[in-house]
Amino acid sequence: MFAFARLVVVGFVVLTVVYICLSFYSRSVRRGKLRDEWNEGSLAGNPPGDYDTFMEQGMNEYDNSLRKKLIWGVYVVPTALIALIIYLTNFA
């Protein structure tokens, strides 16, 4: 039982680190795309409004997007696979 508890704790810590890294990476990619979009509009002579407001609106859209919710799969997929492996090993 101690080994299972250790697996759960270590697994949770590792998955949390992966989730945080993936979340920061995804946010930085989105911010980069928004920055490029704003710069393209500015160079074309048609800036899409104030830079800070544009970035804030874009990041609010990102926060409500499916992409951000899919990052939670970092917890779900490995947990489901480990549970399946444990079940198949012990009961099948």
PDB file of N, CA, C and O in Angstrom, residues 6-7 11 39 46 52 58-59 62 72 78 89:
ATOM      1  N   ARG A   6       3.128   6.145  -2.683  1.00  0.00           N
ATOM      2  CA  ARG A   6       4.303   6.830  -3.204  1.00  0.00           C
ATOM      3  C   ARG A   6       4.135   7.082  -4.703  1.00  0.00           C
ATOM      4  O   ARG A   6       4.481   8.158  -5.201  1.00  0.00           O
ATOM      5  N   LEU A   7       3.595   6.111  -5.435  1.00  0.00           N
ATOM      6  CA  LEU A   7       3.338   6.287  -6.862  1.00  0.00           C
ATOM      7  C   LEU A   7       2.378   7.442  -7.098  1.00  0.00           C
ATOM      8  O   LEU A   7       2.601   8.275  -7.989  1.00  0.00           O
ATOM      9  N   GLY A  11       3.695  10.731  -8.823  1.00  0.00           N
ATOM     10  CA  GLY A  11       3.013  10.949 -10.093  1.00  0.00           C
ATOM     11  C   GLY A  11       2.310  12.291 -10.138  1.00  0.00           C
ATOM     12  O   GLY A  11       2.379  13.010 -11.142  1.00  0.00           O
ATOM     13  N   ASN A  39       1.164  43.463 -34.552  1.00  0.00           N
ATOM     14  CA  ASN A  39       2.222  44.110 -35.343  1.00  0.00           C
ATOM     15  C   ASN A  39       1.878  44.133 -36.824  1.00  0.00           C
ATOM     16  O   ASN A  39       2.153  45.125 -37.507  1.00  0.00           O
ATOM     17  N   ASN A  46      -3.362  49.813 -40.021  1.00  0.00           N
ATOM     18  CA  ASN A  46      -4.674  49.637 -39.406  1.00  0.00           C
ATOM     19  C   ASN A  46      -4.511  48.909 -38.075  1.00  0.00           C
ATOM     20  O   ASN A  46      -4.875  47.735 -37.955  1.00  0.00           O
ATOM     21  N   ASP A  52      -2.311  46.996 -25.162  1.00  0.00           N
ATOM     22  CA  ASP A  52      -2.636  46.321 -23.901  1.00  0.00           C
ATOM     23  C   ASP A  52      -4.064  45.778 -23.898  1.00  0.00           C
ATOM     24  O   ASP A  52      -4.313  44.662 -23.438  1.00  0.00           O
ATOM     25  N   GLY A  58      -7.409  39.177 -26.096  1.00  0.00           N
ATOM     26  CA  GLY A  58      -6.947  37.927 -26.693  1.00  0.00           C
ATOM     27  C   GLY A  58      -6.658  36.866 -25.649  1.00  0.00           C
ATOM     28  O   GLY A  58      -6.984  35.684 -25.831  1.00  0.00           O
ATOM     29  N   MET A  59      -6.059  37.256 -24.533  1.00  0.00           N
ATOM     30  CA  MET A  59      -5.765  36.290 -23.482  1.00  0.00           C
ATOM     31  C   MET A  59      -7.039  35.858 -22.753  1.00  0.00           C
ATOM     32  O   MET A  59      -7.142  34.721 -22.306  1.00  0.00           O
ATOM     33  N   TYR A  62      -8.372  33.232 -24.867  1.00  0.00           N
ATOM     34  CA  TYR A  62      -7.581  32.017 -24.665  1.00  0.00           C
ATOM     35  C   TYR A  62      -7.991  31.309 -23.377  1.00  0.00           C
ATOM     36  O   TYR A  62      -8.097  30.091 -23.340  1.00  0.00           O
ATOM     37  N   TRP A  72      -5.601  20.068 -19.362  1.00  0.00           N
ATOM     38  CA  TRP A  72      -5.935  19.237 -18.189  1.00  0.00           C
ATOM     39  C   TRP A  72      -5.801  17.752 -18.508  1.00  0.00           C
ATOM     40  O   TRP A  72      -5.734  16.920 -17.613  1.00  0.00           O
ATOM     41  N   PRO A  78      -2.574  10.139 -18.315  1.00  0.00           N
ATOM     42  CA  PRO A  78      -1.676   9.220 -17.610  1.00  0.00           C
ATOM     43  C   PRO A  78      -2.342   8.497 -16.442  1.00  0.00           C
ATOM     44  O   PRO A  78      -2.072   7.315 -16.198  1.00  0.00           O
ATOM     45  N   THR A  89      -3.294  -5.839 -14.916  1.00  0.00           N
ATOM     46  CA  THR A  89      -2.259  -6.651 -14.282  1.00  0.00           C
ATOM     47  C   THR A  89      -2.823  -7.493 -13.137  1.00  0.00           C
ATOM     48  O   THR A  89      -2.467  -8.650 -12.968  1.00  0.00           O
TER      49      THR A  89
END
